[in-house]
Coordinates of C-alpha atoms and ligand atoms in Angstrom, one line a residue:
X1 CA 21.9 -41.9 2.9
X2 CA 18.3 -39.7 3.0
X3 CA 17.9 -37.4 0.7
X4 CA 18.0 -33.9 1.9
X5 CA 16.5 -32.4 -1.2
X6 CA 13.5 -30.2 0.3
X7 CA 9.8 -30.7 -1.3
X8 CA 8.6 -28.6 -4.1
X9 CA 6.2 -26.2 -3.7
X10 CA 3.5 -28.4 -5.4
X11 CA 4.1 -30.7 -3.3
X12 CA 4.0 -29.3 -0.2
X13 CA 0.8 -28.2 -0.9
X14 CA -0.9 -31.4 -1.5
X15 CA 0.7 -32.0 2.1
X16 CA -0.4 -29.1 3.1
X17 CA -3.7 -28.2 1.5
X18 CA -4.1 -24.8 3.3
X19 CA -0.7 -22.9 2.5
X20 CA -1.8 -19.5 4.6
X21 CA -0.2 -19.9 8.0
X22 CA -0.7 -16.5 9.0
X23 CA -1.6 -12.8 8.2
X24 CA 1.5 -12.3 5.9
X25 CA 0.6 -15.2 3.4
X26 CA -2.2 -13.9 3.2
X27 CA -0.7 -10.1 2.1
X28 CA 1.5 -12.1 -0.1
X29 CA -0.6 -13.8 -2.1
X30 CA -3.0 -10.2 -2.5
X31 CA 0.4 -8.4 -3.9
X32 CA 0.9 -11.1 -5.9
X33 CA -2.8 -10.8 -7.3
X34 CA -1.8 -7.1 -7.6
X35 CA 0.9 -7.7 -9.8
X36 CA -1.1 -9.9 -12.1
X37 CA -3.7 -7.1 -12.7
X38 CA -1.0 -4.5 -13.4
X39 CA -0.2 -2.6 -10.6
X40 CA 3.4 -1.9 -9.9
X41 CA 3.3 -2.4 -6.3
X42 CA 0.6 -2.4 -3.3
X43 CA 0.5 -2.2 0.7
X44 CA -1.3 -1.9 3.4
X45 CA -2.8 0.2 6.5
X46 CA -5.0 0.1 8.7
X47 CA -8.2 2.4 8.4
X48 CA -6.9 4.0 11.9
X49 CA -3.6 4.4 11.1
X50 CA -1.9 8.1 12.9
X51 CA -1.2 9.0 9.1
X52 CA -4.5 10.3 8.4
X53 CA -4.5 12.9 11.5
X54 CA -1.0 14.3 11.3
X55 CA -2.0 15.1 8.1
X56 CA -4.8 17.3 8.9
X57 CA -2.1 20.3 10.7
X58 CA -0.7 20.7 7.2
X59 CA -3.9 20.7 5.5
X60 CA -5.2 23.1 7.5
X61 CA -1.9 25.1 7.3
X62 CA -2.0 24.6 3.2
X63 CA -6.1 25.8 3.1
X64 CA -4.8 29.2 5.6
X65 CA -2.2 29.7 3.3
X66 CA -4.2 30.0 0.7
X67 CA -2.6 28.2 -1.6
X68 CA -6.0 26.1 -3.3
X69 CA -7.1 28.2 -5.5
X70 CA -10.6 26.9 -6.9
X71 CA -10.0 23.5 -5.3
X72 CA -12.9 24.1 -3.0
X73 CA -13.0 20.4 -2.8
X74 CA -10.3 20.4 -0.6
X75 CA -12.0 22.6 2.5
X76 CA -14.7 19.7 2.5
X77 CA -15.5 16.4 4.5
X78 CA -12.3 16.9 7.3
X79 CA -13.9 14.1 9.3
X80 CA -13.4 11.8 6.6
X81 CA -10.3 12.6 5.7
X82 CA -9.1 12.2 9.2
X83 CA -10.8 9.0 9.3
X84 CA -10.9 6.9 6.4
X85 CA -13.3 4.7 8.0
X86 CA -16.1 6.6 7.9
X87 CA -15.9 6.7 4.4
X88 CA -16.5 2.5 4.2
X89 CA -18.4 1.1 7.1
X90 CA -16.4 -2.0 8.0
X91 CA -13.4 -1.5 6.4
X92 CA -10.7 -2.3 8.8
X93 CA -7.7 -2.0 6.0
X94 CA -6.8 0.2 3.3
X95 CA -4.6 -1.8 0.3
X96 CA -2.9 1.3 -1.6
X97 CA -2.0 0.8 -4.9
X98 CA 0.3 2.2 -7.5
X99 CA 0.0 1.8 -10.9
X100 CA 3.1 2.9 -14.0
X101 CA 1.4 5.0 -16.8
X102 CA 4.2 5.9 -19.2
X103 CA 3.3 4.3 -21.8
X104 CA 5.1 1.4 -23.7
X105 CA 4.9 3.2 -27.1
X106 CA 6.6 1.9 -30.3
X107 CA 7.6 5.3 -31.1
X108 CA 10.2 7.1 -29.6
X109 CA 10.2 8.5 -26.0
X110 CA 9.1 12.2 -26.2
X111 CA 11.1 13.3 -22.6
X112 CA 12.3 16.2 -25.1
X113 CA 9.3 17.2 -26.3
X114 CA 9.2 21.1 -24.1
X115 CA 11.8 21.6 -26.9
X116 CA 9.4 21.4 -29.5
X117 CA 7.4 24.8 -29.4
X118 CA 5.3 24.5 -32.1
X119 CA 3.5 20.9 -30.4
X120 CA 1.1 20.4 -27.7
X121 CA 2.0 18.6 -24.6
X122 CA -0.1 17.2 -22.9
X123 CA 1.0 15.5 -19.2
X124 CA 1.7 12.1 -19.7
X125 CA -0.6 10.3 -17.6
X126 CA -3.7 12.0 -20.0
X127 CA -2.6 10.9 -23.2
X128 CA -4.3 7.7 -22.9
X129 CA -8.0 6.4 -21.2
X130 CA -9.0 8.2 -18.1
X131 CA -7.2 6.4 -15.1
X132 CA -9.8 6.6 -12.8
X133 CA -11.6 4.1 -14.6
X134 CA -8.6 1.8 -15.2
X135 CA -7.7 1.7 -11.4
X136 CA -11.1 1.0 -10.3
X137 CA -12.2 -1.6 -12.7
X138 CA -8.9 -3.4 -11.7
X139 CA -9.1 -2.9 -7.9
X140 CA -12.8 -4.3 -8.2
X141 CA -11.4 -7.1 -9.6
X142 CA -8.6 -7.6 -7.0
X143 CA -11.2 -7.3 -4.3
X144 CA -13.6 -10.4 -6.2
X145 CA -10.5 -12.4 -6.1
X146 CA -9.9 -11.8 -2.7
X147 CA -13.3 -12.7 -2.1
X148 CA -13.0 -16.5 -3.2
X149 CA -10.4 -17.3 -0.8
X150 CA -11.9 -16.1 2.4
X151 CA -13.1 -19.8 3.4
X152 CA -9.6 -20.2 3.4
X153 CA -8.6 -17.7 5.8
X154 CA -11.6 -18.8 8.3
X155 CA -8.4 -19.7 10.4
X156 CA -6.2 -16.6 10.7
X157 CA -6.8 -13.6 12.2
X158 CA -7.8 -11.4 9.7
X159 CA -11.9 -11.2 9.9
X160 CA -12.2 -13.2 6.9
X161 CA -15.3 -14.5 8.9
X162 CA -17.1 -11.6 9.2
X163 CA -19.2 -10.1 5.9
X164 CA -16.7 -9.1 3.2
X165 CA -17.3 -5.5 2.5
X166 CA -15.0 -3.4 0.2
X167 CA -15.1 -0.4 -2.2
X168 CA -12.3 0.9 -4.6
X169 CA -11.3 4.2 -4.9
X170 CA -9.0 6.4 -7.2
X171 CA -9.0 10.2 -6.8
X172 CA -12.6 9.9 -5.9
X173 CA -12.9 10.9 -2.2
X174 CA -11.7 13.2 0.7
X175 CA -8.4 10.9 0.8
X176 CA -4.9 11.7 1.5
X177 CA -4.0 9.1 -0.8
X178 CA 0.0 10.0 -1.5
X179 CA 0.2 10.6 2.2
X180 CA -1.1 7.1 2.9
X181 CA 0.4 5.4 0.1
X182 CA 3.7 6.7 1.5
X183 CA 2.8 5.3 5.1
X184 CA 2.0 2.0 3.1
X185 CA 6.2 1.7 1.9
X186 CA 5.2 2.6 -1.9
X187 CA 7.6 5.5 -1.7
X188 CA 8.6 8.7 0.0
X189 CA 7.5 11.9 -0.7
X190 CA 9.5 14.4 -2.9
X191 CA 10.0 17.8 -2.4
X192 CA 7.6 18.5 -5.4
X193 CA 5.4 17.2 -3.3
X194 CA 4.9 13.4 -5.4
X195 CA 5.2 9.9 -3.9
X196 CA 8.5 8.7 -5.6
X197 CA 10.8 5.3 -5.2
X198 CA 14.0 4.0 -6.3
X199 CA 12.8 1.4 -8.4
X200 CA 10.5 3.5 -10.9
X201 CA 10.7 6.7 -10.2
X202 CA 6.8 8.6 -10.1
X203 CA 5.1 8.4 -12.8
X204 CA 2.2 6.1 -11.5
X205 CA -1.0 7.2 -9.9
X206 CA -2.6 5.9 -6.7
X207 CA -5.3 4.1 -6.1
X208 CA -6.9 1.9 -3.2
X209 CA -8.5 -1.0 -1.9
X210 CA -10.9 -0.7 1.4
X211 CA -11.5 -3.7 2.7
X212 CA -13.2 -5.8 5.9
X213 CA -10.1 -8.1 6.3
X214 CA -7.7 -7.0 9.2
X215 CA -4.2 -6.9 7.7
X216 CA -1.0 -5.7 9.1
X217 CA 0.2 -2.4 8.7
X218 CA 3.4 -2.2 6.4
X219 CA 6.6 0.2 6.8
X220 CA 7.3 3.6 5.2
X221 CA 10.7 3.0 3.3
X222 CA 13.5 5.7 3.7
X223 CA 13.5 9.0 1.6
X224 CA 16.2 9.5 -1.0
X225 CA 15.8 13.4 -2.2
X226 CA 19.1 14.2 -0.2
X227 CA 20.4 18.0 -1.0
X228 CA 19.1 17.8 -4.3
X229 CA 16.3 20.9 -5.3
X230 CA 15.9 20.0 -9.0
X231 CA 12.2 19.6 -8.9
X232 CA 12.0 23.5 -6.6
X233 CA 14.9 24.8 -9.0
X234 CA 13.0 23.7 -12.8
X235 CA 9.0 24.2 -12.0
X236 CA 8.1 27.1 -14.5
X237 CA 5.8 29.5 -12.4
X238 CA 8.0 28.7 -9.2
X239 CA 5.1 26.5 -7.7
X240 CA 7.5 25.0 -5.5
X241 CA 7.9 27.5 -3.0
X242 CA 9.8 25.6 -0.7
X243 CA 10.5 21.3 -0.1
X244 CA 7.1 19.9 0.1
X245 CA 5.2 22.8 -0.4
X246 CA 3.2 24.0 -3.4
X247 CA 1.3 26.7 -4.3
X248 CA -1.2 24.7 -6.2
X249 CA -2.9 28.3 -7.6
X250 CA 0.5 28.5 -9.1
X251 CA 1.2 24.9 -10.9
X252 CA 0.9 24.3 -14.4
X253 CA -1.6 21.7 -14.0
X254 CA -3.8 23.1 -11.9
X255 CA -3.8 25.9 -14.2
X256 CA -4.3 24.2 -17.4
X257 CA -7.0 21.7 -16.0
X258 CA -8.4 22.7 -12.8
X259 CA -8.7 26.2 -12.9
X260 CA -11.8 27.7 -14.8
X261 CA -11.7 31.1 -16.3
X262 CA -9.0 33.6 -16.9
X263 CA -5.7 32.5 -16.4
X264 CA -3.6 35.6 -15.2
X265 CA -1.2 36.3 -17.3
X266 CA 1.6 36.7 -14.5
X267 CA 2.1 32.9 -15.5
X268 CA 1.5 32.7 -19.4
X269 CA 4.7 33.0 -20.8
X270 CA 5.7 30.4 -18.2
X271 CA 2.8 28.0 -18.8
X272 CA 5.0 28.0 -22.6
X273 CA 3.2 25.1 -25.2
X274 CA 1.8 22.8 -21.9
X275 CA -2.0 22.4 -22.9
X276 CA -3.0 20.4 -20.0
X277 CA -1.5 19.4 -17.1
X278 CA 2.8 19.2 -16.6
X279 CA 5.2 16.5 -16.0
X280 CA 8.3 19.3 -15.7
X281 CA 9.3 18.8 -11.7
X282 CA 9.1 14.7 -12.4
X283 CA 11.5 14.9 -16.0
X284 CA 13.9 16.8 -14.0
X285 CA 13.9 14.2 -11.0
X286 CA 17.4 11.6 -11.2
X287 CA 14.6 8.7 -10.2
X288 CA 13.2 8.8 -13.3
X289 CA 15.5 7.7 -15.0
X290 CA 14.5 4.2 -13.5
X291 CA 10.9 5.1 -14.4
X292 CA 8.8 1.4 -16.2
X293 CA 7.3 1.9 -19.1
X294 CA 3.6 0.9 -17.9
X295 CA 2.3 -2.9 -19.1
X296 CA -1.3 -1.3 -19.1
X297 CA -2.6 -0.4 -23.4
X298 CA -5.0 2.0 -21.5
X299 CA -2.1 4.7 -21.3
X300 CA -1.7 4.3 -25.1
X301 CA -1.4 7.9 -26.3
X302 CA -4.9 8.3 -28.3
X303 CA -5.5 10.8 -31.3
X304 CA -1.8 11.0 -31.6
X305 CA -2.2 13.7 -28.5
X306 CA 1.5 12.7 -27.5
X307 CA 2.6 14.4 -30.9
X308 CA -0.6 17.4 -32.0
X309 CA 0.5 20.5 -33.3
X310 CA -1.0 23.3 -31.1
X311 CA -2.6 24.7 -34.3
X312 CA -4.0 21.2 -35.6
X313 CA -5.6 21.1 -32.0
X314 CA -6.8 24.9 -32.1
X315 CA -8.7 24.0 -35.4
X316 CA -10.9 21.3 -33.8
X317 CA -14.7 22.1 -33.4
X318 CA -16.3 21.2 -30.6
X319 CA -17.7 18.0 -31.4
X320 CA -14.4 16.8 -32.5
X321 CA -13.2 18.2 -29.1
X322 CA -15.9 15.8 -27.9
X323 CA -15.2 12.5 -29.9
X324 CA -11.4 12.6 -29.5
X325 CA -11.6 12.9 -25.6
X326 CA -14.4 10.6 -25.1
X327 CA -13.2 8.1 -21.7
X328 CA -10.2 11.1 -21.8
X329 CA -9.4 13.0 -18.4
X330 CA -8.6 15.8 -21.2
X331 CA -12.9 16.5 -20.8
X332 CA -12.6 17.4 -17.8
X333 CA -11.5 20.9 -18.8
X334 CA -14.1 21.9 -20.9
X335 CA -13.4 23.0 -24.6
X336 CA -13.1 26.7 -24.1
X337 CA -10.5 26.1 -21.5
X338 CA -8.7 23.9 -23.7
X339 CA -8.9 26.5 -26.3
X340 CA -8.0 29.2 -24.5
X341 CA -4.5 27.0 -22.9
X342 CA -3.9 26.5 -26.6
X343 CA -4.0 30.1 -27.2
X344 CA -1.3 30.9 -24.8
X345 CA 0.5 27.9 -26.4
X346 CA 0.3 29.2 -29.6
X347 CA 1.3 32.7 -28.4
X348 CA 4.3 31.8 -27.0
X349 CA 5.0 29.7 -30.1
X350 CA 7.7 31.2 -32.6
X351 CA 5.7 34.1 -34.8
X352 CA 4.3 32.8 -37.8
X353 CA 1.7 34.7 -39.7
X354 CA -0.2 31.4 -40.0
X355 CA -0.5 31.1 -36.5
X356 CA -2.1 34.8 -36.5
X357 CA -4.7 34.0 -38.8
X358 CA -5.7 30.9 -37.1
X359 CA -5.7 32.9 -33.8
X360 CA -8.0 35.6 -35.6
X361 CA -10.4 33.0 -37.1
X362 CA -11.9 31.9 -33.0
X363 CA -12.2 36.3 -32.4
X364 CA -15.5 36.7 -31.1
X365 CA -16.8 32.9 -31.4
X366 CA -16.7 31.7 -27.7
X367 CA -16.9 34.6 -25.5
X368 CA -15.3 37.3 -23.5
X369 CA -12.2 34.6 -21.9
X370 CA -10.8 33.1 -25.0
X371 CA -11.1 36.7 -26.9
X372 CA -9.0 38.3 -23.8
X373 CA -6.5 35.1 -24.0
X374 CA -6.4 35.4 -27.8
X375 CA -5.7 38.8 -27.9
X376 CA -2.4 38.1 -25.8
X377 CA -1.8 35.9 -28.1
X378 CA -1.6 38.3 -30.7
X379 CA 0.5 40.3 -29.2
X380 CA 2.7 38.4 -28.2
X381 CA 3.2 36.8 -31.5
X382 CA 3.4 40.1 -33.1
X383 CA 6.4 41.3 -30.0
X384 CA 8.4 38.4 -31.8
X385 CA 7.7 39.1 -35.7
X386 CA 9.9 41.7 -35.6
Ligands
LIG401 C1 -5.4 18.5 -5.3 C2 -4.5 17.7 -6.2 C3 -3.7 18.3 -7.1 C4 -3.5 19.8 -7.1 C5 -2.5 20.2 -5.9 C6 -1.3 19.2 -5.8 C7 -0.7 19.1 -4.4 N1 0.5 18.7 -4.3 O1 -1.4 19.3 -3.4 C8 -2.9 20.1 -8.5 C9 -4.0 20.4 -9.5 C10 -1.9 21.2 -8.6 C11 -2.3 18.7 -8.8 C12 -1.3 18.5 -9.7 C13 -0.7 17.3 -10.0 N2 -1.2 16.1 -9.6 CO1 -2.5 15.9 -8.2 N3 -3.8 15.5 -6.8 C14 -4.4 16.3 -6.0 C15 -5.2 15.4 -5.0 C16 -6.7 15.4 -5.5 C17 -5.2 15.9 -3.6 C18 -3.7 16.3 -3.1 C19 -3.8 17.0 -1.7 O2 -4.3 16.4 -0.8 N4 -3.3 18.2 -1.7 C20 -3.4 19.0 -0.5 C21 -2.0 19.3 0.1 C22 -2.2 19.9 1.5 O3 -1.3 18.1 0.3 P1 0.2 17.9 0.1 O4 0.9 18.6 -1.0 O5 0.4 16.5 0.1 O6 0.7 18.7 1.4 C23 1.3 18.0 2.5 C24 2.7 18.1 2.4 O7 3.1 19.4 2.0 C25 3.0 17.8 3.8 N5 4.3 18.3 4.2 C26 4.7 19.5 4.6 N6 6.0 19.5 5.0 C27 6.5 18.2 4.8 C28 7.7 17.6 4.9 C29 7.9 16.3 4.6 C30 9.2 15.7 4.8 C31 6.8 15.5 4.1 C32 7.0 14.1 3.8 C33 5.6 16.1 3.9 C34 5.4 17.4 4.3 O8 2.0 18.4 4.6 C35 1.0 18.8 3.7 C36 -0.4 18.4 4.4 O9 -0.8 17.1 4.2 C37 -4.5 14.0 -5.2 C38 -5.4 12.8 -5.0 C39 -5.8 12.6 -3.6 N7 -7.1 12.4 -3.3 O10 -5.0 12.6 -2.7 C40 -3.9 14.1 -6.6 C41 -2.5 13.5 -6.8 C42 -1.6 14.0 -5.7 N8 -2.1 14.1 -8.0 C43 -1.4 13.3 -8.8 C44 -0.7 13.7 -10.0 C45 -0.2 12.6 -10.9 C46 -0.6 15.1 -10.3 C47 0.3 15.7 -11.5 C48 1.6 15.0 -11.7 C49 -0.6 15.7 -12.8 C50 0.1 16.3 -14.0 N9 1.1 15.7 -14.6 O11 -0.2 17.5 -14.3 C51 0.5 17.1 -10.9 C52 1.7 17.3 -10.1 C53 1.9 18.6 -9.4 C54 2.7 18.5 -8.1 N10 4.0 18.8 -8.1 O12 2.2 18.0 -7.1 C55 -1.2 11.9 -8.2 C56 0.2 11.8 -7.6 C57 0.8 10.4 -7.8 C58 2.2 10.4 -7.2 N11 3.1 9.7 -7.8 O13 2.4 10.9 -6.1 C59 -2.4 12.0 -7.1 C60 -2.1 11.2 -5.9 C61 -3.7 11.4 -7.8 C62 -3.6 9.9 -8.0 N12 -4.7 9.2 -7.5 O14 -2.7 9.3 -8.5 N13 -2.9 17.7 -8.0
LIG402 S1 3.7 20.2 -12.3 FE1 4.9 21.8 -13.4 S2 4.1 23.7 -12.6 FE2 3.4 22.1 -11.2 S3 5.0 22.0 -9.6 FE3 5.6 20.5 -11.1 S4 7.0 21.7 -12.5 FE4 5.8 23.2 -11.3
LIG403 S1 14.0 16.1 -8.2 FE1 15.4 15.8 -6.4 S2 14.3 16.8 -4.7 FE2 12.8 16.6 -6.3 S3 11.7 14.7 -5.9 FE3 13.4 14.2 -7.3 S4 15.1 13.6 -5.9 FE4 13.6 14.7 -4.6

């Protein structure tokens, strides 16, 4: 009797010494390079893909709105956000990546941590080293591995024979990465306005890969959000004015890292002990609860900055400001502005006469913005001492 066992792998390879029959081996073994370097997940579109005009309606309907605040950013280079392609001459497809940053920490999970009003918190994601830098040192390095098996792909029809060009990108140009990222099946998009999915939630960032190969476009998967409003129904300031719609002038993180200046006190008392940034609309969200811990020691917590006092961070000087957020997005800020978020943290804190004298001791020191912030602060403590 023959036996019917089917070859190995191994050895149908030294059969077969070319394994890629066609475009899809060749995606499979990139994702599977993906997944070595860390990322969660990856797909693919095409530089032309319909995505990247519908879009523009709503951007322009977001920008009329008003909604932007300083992020003048965002009223620039239309013609390459609706065409991606102009942004990497001879890129033909667009690898989107997602990457988990909660980080794997010995110590317990701190999900109850806007419980703790005398603490700092800082959004997740900016505990740890900048991500920027992770995402794009990592997609460089998917891109050179890509690079040694083009002879192979001489074959298919994917342009492997044409000069490789390709450039990585992370929250770093006029992209509508979540938008993309959610054509490219990572997720759907949530009413807060995040891309989400059923197997880790969304806390990751995006990132992508432009490239000269010619790849198949991937599907969109369904969306899951259903009847539920948690996200709309928990954001402090009421950001989320309606599904898929936020008033970024109005968000927490905006506020606390974008915005530059005063910070009008309409949404202090709201803003409570977040110092930077705000994770609230994703705690609340059921997928989270299937949120990975990311395999990445990059999104380490540094500086203990997933468990600061706010008055142990009010009492550093500039230069430790400096040193502790060197490769940090926390710089990006500025240290008055992280001074002045920490004021409002420390006025909403519980009234201490401690916290007083600490707020006293920066009167005067850094200008007309933190005084104006700090003397809230006072008051406000002062409203609860009695
Ligand atoms: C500007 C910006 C901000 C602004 C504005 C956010 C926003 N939602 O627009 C501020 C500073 C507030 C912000 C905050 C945060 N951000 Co941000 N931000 C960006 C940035 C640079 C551009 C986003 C953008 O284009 N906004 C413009 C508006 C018009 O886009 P939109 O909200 O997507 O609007 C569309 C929808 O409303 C859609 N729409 C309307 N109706 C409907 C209906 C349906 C069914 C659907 C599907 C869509 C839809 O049409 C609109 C037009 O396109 C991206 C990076 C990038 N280059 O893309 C990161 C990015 C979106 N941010 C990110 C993160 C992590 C955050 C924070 C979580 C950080 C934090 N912890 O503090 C918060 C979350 C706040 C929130 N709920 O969104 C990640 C998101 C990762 C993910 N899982 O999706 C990104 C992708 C950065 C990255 N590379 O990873 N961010
Ligand atoms: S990040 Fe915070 S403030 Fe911004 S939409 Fe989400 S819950 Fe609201
Ligand atoms: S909280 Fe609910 S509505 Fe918001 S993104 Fe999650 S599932 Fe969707």
């Amino acid at each position: 009797m023959p036996d019917s066992t089917p070859p190995d792998s191994s050895a149908f390879r030294s059969l077969n010494p070319n394994p890629f029959n066609d475009a899809q081996d060749v995606k499979n073994w990139i994702r599977e390079q993906a997944l070595a370097l860390g990322f969660a997940d990856c797909g693919f579109i095409g530089v032309n893909h319909p995505v990247f005009s519908q879009q523009m309606q709503g951007l322009r309907d977001w920008l009329a709105a008003g909604h932007y605040g300083q992020l003048n950013f965002m009223e620039l280079n239309h013609d390459k956000r609706a065409n991606p392609g102009l942004l990497v001459e001879g890129s033909r497809t667009i690898i989107s990546v997602r990457m988990d940053y909660l980080e794997a920490t010995p110590k317990p999970r701190r999900i109850e941590d806007n419980h703790r009003p005398n603490h700092a918190i800082i959004a997740r994601y900016a505990r740890g080293r900048d991500y920027h830098k992770t995402m794009r040192s990592r997609l460089k390095q998917l891109a050179q591995k890509i690079e040694t098996m083009l002879p192979q792909w001489q074959h298919l029809d994917v342009n492997a024979d044409q000069p490789f060009v390709f450039r990585p990108f992370s929250d770093s140009a006029p992209i509508f990465e979540r938008p993309l990222a959610d054509a490219a099946g990572l997720g759907w998009t949530g009413k807060h306005t995040l891309l989400l999915n059923k197997q880790s939630g969304s806390f990751f960032v995006l990132g992508e890969l432009f490239l000269s190969l010619a790849l198949p476009d991937d599907s969109p998967v369904t969306a899951h959000c259903g009847s539920c409003t948690a996200c709309i129904d928990i954001c402090p300031t009421k950001a989320i004015i309606g599904p898929y719609k936020l008033k970024a002038d109005a968000c927490i993180s905006y506020l606390t890292i974008e915005h530059d200046g005063v910070i009008d006190e309409k949404y202090r008392r709201a803003i409570g002990n977040r110092v930077f940034g705000c994770d609230d609309c994703q705690l609340i969200c059921p997928w989270n609860r299937y949120a990975k811990l990311s395999p990445i020691d990059d999104f380490l917590a540094r500086h203990n900055l997933d468990d600061s006092l706010l008055i142990e961070l009010w009492q550093w000087s500039e230069q430790i400001f400096l040193d502790k957020t060197q490769g940090s997005p926390i710089r990006r800020t500025g240290y008055v502005n992280f001074l002045r978020n920490l004021a409002i943290g420390i006025g909403n804190a519980p009234y201490t006469a401690d916290n007083i004298t600490a707020l006293e001791s920066r009167l005067g020191t850094l200008g007309d913005v933190l005084d104006e912030h700090i003397r809230w602060a006072i008051t406000e403590q002062l409203t609860k001492a009695n």
